[in-house]
mmCIF file of C-alpha atoms in Angstrom:
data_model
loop_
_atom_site.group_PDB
_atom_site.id
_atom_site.type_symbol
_atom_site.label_atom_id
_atom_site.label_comp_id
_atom_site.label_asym_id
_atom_site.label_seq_id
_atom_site.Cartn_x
_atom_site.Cartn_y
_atom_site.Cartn_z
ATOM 1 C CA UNK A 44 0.000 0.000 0.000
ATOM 2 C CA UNK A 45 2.728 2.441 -0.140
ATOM 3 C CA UNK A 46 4.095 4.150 -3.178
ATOM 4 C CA UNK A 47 7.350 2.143 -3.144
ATOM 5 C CA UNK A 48 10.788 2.310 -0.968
ATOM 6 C CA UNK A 49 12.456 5.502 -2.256
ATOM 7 C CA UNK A 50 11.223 8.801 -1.825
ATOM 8 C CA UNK A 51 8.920 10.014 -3.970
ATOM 9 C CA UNK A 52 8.355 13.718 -4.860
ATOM 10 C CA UNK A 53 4.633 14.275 -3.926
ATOM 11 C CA UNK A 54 4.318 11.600 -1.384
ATOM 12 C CA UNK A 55 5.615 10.558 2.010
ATOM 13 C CA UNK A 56 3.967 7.257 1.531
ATOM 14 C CA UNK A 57 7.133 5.269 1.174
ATOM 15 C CA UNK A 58 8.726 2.499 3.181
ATOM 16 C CA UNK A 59 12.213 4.451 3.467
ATOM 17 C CA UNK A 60 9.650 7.776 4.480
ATOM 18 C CA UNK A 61 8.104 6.050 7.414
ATOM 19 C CA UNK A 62 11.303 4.621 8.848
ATOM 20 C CA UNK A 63 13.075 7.618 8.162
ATOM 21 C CA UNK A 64 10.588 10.020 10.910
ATOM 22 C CA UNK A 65 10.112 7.442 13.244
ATOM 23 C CA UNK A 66 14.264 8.048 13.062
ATOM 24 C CA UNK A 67 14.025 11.514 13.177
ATOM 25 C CA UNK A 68 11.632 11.645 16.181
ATOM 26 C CA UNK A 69 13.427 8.958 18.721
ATOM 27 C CA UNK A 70 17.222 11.317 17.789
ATOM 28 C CA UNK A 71 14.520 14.530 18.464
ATOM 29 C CA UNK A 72 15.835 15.691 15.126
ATOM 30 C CA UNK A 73 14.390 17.412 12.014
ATOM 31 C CA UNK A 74 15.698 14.911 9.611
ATOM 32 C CA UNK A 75 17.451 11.564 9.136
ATOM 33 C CA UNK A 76 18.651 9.907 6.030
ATOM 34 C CA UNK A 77 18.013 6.186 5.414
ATOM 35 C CA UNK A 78 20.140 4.938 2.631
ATOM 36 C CA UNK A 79 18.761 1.627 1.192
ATOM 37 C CA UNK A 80 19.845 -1.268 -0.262
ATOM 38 C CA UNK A 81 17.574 -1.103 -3.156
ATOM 39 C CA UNK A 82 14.452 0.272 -4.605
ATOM 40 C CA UNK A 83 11.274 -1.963 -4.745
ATOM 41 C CA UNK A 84 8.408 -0.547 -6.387
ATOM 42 C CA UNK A 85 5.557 0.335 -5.478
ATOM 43 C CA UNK A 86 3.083 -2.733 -4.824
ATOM 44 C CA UNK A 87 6.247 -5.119 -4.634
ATOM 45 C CA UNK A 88 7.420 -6.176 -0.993
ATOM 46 C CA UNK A 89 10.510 -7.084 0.898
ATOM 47 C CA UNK A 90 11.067 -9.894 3.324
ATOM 48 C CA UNK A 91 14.946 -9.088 3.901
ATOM 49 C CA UNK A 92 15.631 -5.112 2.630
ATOM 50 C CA UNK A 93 18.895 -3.437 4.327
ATOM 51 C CA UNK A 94 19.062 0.041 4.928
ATOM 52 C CA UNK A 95 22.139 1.973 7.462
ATOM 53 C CA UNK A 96 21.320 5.676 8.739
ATOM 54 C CA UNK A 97 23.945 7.639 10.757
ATOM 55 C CA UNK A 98 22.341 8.139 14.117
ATOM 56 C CA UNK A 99 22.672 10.231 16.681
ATOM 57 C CA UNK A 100 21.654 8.290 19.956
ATOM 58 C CA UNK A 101 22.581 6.604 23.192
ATOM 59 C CA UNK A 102 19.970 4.096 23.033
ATOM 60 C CA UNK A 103 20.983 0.372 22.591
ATOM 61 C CA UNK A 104 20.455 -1.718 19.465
ATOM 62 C CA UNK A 105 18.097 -3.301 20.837
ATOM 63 C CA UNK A 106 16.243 -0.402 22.422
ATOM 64 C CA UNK A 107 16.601 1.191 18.816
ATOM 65 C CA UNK A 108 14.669 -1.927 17.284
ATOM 66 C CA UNK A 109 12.055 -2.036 19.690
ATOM 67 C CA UNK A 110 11.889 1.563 19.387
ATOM 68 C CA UNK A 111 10.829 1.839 15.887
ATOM 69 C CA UNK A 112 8.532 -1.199 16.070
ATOM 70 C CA UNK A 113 6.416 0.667 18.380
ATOM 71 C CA UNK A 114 5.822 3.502 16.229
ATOM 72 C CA UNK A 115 6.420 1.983 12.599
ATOM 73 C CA UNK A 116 2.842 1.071 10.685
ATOM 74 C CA UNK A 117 2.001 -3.054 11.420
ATOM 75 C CA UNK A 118 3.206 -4.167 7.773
ATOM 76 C CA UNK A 119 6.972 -2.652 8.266
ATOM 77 C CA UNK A 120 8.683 -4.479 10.945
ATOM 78 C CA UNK A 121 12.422 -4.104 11.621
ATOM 79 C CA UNK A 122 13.818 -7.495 12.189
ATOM 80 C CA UNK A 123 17.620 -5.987 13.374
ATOM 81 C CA UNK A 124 19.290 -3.320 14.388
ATOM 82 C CA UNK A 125 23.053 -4.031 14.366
ATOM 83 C CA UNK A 126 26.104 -1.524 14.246
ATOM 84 C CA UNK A 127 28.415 -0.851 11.606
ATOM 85 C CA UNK A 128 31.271 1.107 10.341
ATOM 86 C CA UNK A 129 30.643 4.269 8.991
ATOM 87 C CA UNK A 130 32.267 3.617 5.568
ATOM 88 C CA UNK A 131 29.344 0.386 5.283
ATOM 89 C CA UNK A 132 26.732 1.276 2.380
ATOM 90 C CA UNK A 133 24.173 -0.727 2.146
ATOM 91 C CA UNK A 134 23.815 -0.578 -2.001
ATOM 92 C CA UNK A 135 27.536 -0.224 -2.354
ATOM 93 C CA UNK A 136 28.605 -2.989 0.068
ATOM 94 C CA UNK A 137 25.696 -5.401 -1.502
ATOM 95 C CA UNK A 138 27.441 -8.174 -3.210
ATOM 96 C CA UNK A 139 23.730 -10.133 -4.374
ATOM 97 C CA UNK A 140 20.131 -10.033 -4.360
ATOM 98 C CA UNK A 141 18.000 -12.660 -4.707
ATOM 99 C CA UNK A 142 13.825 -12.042 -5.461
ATOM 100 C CA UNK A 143 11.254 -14.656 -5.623
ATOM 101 C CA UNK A 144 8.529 -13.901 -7.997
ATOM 102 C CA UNK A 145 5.137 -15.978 -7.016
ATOM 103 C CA UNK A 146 2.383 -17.775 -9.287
ATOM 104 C CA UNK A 147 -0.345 -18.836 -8.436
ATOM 105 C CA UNK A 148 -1.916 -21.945 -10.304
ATOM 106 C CA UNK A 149 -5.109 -23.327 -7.962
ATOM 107 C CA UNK A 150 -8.047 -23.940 -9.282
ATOM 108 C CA UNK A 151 -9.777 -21.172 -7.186
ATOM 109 C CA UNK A 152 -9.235 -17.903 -5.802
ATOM 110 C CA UNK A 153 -6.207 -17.533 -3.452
ATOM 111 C CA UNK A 154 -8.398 -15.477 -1.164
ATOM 112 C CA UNK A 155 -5.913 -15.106 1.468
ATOM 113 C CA UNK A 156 -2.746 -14.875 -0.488
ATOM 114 C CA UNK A 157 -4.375 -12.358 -3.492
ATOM 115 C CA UNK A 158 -1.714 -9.262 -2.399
ATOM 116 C CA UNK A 159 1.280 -11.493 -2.800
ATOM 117 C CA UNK A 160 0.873 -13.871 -5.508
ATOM 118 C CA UNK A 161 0.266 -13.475 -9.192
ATOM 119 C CA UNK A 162 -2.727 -15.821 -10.707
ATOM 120 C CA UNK A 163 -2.294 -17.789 -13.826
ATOM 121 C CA UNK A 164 -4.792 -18.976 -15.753
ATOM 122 C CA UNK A 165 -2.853 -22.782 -16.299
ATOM 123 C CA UNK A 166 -0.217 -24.597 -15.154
ATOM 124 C CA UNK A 167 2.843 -23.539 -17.193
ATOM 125 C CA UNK A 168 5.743 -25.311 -18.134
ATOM 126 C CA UNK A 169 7.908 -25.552 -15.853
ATOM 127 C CA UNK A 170 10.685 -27.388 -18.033
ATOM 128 C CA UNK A 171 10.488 -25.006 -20.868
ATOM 129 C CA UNK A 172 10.637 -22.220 -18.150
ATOM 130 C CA UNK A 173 13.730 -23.344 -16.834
ATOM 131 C CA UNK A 174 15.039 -24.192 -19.826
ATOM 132 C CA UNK A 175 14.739 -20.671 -20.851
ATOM 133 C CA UNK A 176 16.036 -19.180 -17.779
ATOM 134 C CA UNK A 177 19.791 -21.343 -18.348
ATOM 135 C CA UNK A 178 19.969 -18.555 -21.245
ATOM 136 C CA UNK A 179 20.067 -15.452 -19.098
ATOM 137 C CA UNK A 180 22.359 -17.126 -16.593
ATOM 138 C CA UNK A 181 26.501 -15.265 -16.393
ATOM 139 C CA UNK A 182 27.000 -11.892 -17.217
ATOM 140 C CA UNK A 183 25.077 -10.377 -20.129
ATOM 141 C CA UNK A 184 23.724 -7.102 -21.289
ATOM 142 C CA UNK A 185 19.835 -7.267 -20.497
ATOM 143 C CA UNK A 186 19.062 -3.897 -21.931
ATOM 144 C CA UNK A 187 15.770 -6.176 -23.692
ATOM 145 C CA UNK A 188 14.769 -6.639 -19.425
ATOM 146 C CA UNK A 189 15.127 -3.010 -18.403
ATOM 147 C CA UNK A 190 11.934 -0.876 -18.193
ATOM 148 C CA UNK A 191 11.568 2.343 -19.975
ATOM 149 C CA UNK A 192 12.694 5.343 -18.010
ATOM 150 C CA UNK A 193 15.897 3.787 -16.562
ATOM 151 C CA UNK A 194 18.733 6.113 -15.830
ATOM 152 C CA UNK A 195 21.837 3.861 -15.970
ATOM 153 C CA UNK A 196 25.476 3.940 -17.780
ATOM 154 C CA UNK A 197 25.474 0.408 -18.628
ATOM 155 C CA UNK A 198 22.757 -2.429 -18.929
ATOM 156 C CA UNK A 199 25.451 -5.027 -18.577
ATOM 157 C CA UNK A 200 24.256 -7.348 -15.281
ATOM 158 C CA UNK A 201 25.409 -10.701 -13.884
ATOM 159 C CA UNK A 202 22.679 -13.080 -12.940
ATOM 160 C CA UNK A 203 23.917 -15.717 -10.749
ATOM 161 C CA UNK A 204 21.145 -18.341 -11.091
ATOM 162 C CA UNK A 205 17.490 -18.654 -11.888
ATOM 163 C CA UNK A 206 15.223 -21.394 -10.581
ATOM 164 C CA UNK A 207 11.659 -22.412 -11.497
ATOM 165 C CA UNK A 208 9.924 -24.851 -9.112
ATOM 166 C CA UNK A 209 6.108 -25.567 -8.234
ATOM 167 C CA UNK A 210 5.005 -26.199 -4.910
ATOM 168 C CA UNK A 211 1.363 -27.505 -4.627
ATOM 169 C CA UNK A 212 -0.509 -24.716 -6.199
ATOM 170 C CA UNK A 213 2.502 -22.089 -6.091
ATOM 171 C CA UNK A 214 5.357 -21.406 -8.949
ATOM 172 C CA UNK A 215 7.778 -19.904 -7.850
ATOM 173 C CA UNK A 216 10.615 -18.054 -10.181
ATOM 174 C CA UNK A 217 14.033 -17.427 -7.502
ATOM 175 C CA UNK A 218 16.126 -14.899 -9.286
ATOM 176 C CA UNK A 219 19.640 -14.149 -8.331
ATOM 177 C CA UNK A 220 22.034 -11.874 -9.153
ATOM 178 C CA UNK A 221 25.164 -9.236 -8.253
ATOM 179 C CA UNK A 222 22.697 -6.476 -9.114
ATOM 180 C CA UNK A 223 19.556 -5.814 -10.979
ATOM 181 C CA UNK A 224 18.035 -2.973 -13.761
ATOM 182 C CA UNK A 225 14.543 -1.319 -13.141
ATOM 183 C CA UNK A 226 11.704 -3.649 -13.528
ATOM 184 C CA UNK A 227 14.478 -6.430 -15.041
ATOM 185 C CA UNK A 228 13.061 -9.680 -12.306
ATOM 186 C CA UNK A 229 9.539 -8.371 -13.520
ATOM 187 C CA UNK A 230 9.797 -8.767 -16.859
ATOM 188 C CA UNK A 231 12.331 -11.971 -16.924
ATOM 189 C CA UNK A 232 9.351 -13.265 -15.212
ATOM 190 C CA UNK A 233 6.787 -12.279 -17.595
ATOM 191 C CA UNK A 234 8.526 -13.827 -20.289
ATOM 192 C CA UNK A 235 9.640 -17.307 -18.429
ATOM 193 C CA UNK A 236 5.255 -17.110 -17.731
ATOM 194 C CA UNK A 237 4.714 -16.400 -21.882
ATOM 195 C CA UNK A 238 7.246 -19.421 -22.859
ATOM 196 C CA UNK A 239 5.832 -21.619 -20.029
ATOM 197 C CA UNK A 240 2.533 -21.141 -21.241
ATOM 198 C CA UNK A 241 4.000 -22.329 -25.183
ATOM 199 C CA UNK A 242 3.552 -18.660 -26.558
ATOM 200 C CA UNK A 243 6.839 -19.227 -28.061
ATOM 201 C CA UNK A 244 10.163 -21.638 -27.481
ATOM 202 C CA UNK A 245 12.923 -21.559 -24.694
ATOM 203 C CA UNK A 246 14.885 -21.203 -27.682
ATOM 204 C CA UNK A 247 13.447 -17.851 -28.330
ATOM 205 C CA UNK A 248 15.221 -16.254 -25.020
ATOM 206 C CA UNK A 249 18.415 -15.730 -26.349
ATOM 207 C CA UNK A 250 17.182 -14.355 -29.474
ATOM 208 C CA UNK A 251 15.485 -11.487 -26.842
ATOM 209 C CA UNK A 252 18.530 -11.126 -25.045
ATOM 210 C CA UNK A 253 20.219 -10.498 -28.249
ATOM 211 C CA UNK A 254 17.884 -8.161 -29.325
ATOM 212 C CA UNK A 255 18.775 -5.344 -26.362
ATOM 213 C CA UNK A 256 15.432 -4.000 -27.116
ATOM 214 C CA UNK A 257 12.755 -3.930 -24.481
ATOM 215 C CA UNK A 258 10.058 -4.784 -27.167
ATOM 216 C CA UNK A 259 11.306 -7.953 -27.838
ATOM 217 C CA UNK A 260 10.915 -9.395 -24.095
ATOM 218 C CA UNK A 261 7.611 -10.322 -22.949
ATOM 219 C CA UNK A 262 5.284 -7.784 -20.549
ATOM 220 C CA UNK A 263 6.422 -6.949 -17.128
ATOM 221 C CA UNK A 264 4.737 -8.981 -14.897
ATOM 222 C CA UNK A 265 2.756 -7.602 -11.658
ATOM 223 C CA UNK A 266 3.946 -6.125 -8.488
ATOM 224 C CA UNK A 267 2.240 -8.036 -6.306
ATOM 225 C CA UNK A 268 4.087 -11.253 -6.799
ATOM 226 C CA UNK A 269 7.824 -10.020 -6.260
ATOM 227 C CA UNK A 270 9.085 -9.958 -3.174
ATOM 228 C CA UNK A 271 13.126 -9.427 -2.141
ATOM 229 C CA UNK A 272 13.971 -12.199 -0.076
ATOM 230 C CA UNK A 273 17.396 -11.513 1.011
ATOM 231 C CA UNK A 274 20.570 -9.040 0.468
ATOM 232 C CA UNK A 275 24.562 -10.599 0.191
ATOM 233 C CA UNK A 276 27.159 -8.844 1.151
ATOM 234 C CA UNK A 277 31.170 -8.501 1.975
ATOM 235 C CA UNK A 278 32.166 -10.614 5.035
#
């Protein structure tokens, strides 16, 4: 329900917002700044985001955490609160991401589970899916997976694995990688769903990647089933 992590220009309703004056009101300052590991969209959720903030405080770690639980809205939750060295940035310092993108594939409505899953309308192929997905594996330009509107010097990205599986009534497509372009899990995913449901061949992925030419992936699949499930970094 909020308009994404980062800051937005005419809204406070963002994740890194929220945080960011709870913050600002246990230091009894005007301002703090919460620097983020990435930037989910809006309508896309987080189960593992990092984020550091220089603070100005005597309270405890722990004091800090329970802190900013009491005031923070009940669907943010901070799970830690651990020091670090001041040169630690959490994009920077981020060696891997890794997102899950959810299907759904019951034969009824998943009532309970409708804000976090996508709904198919068949069981793909998983096979073909996976198939596809050894194509975008390594290091490759994925300008054809960035969304329009990107501000980046290169499109060149290393994806360290892709996975489809099927759980009972839930696909799941686990996508990891050193770093990722704007919308780029979204509309891998997209197109793995198009080739799983036969709309063209695995074969057909590398021909997209070679295109570098958003047109020629598939559409960029909905918000609600990508969630960041966890953040790598240096030791």
């Amino acid at each position: 329900r909020y308009s994404g992590w980062e800051h937005q220009k005419h809204t406070d309703d963002t994740i890194q917002g929220k945080i960011e004056a709870v913050l600002a009101k246990m230091c009894d300052t005007d301002t703090v700044k919460l620097v983020g590991a990435g930037r989910t969209d809006a309508g896309v959720h987080a189960k593992a985001m990092t984020a550091n903030a220089l603070l100005d405080t005597t309270l405890p770690v722990r004091e800090i955490r329970d802190y900013m639980n009491r005031y923070l809205p009940d669907d943010i939750v901070i799970l830690e609160v651990s020091e670090a060295s001041q040169r630690f940035h959490s994009r920077y310092n981020a060696t891997g991401k890794t997102y899950c993108y959810t299907c759904y594939v019951g034969q009824t409505k998943p009532v309970f589970d409708r804000r976090y899953v996508t709904k198919l309308e068949g069981m793909p192929d998983i096979a073909a899916m996976n198939q596809a997905a050894a194509y975008l594996t390594g290091m490759h330009d994925f300008a054809s997976f960035c969304g329009s509107g990107a501000q980046v010097k290169t499109t060149i990205r290393t994806v360290t694995g892709i996975e489809v599986f099927r759980d009972g009534d839930i696909v799941t497509i686990r996508v990891s990688g050193t770093g990722f372009l704007y919308n780029m899990v979204r509309i891998i995913s997209g197109t793995l769903i198009e080739i799983g449901n036969g709309q063209y061949p695995p074969e057909r992925m590398q021909k997209i990647l070679d295109a570098k030419d958003r047109s020629a992936a598939g559409p960029t699949a909905p918000a609600q089933g990508l969630t960041l499930m966890g953040i790598q970094f240096f030791d």
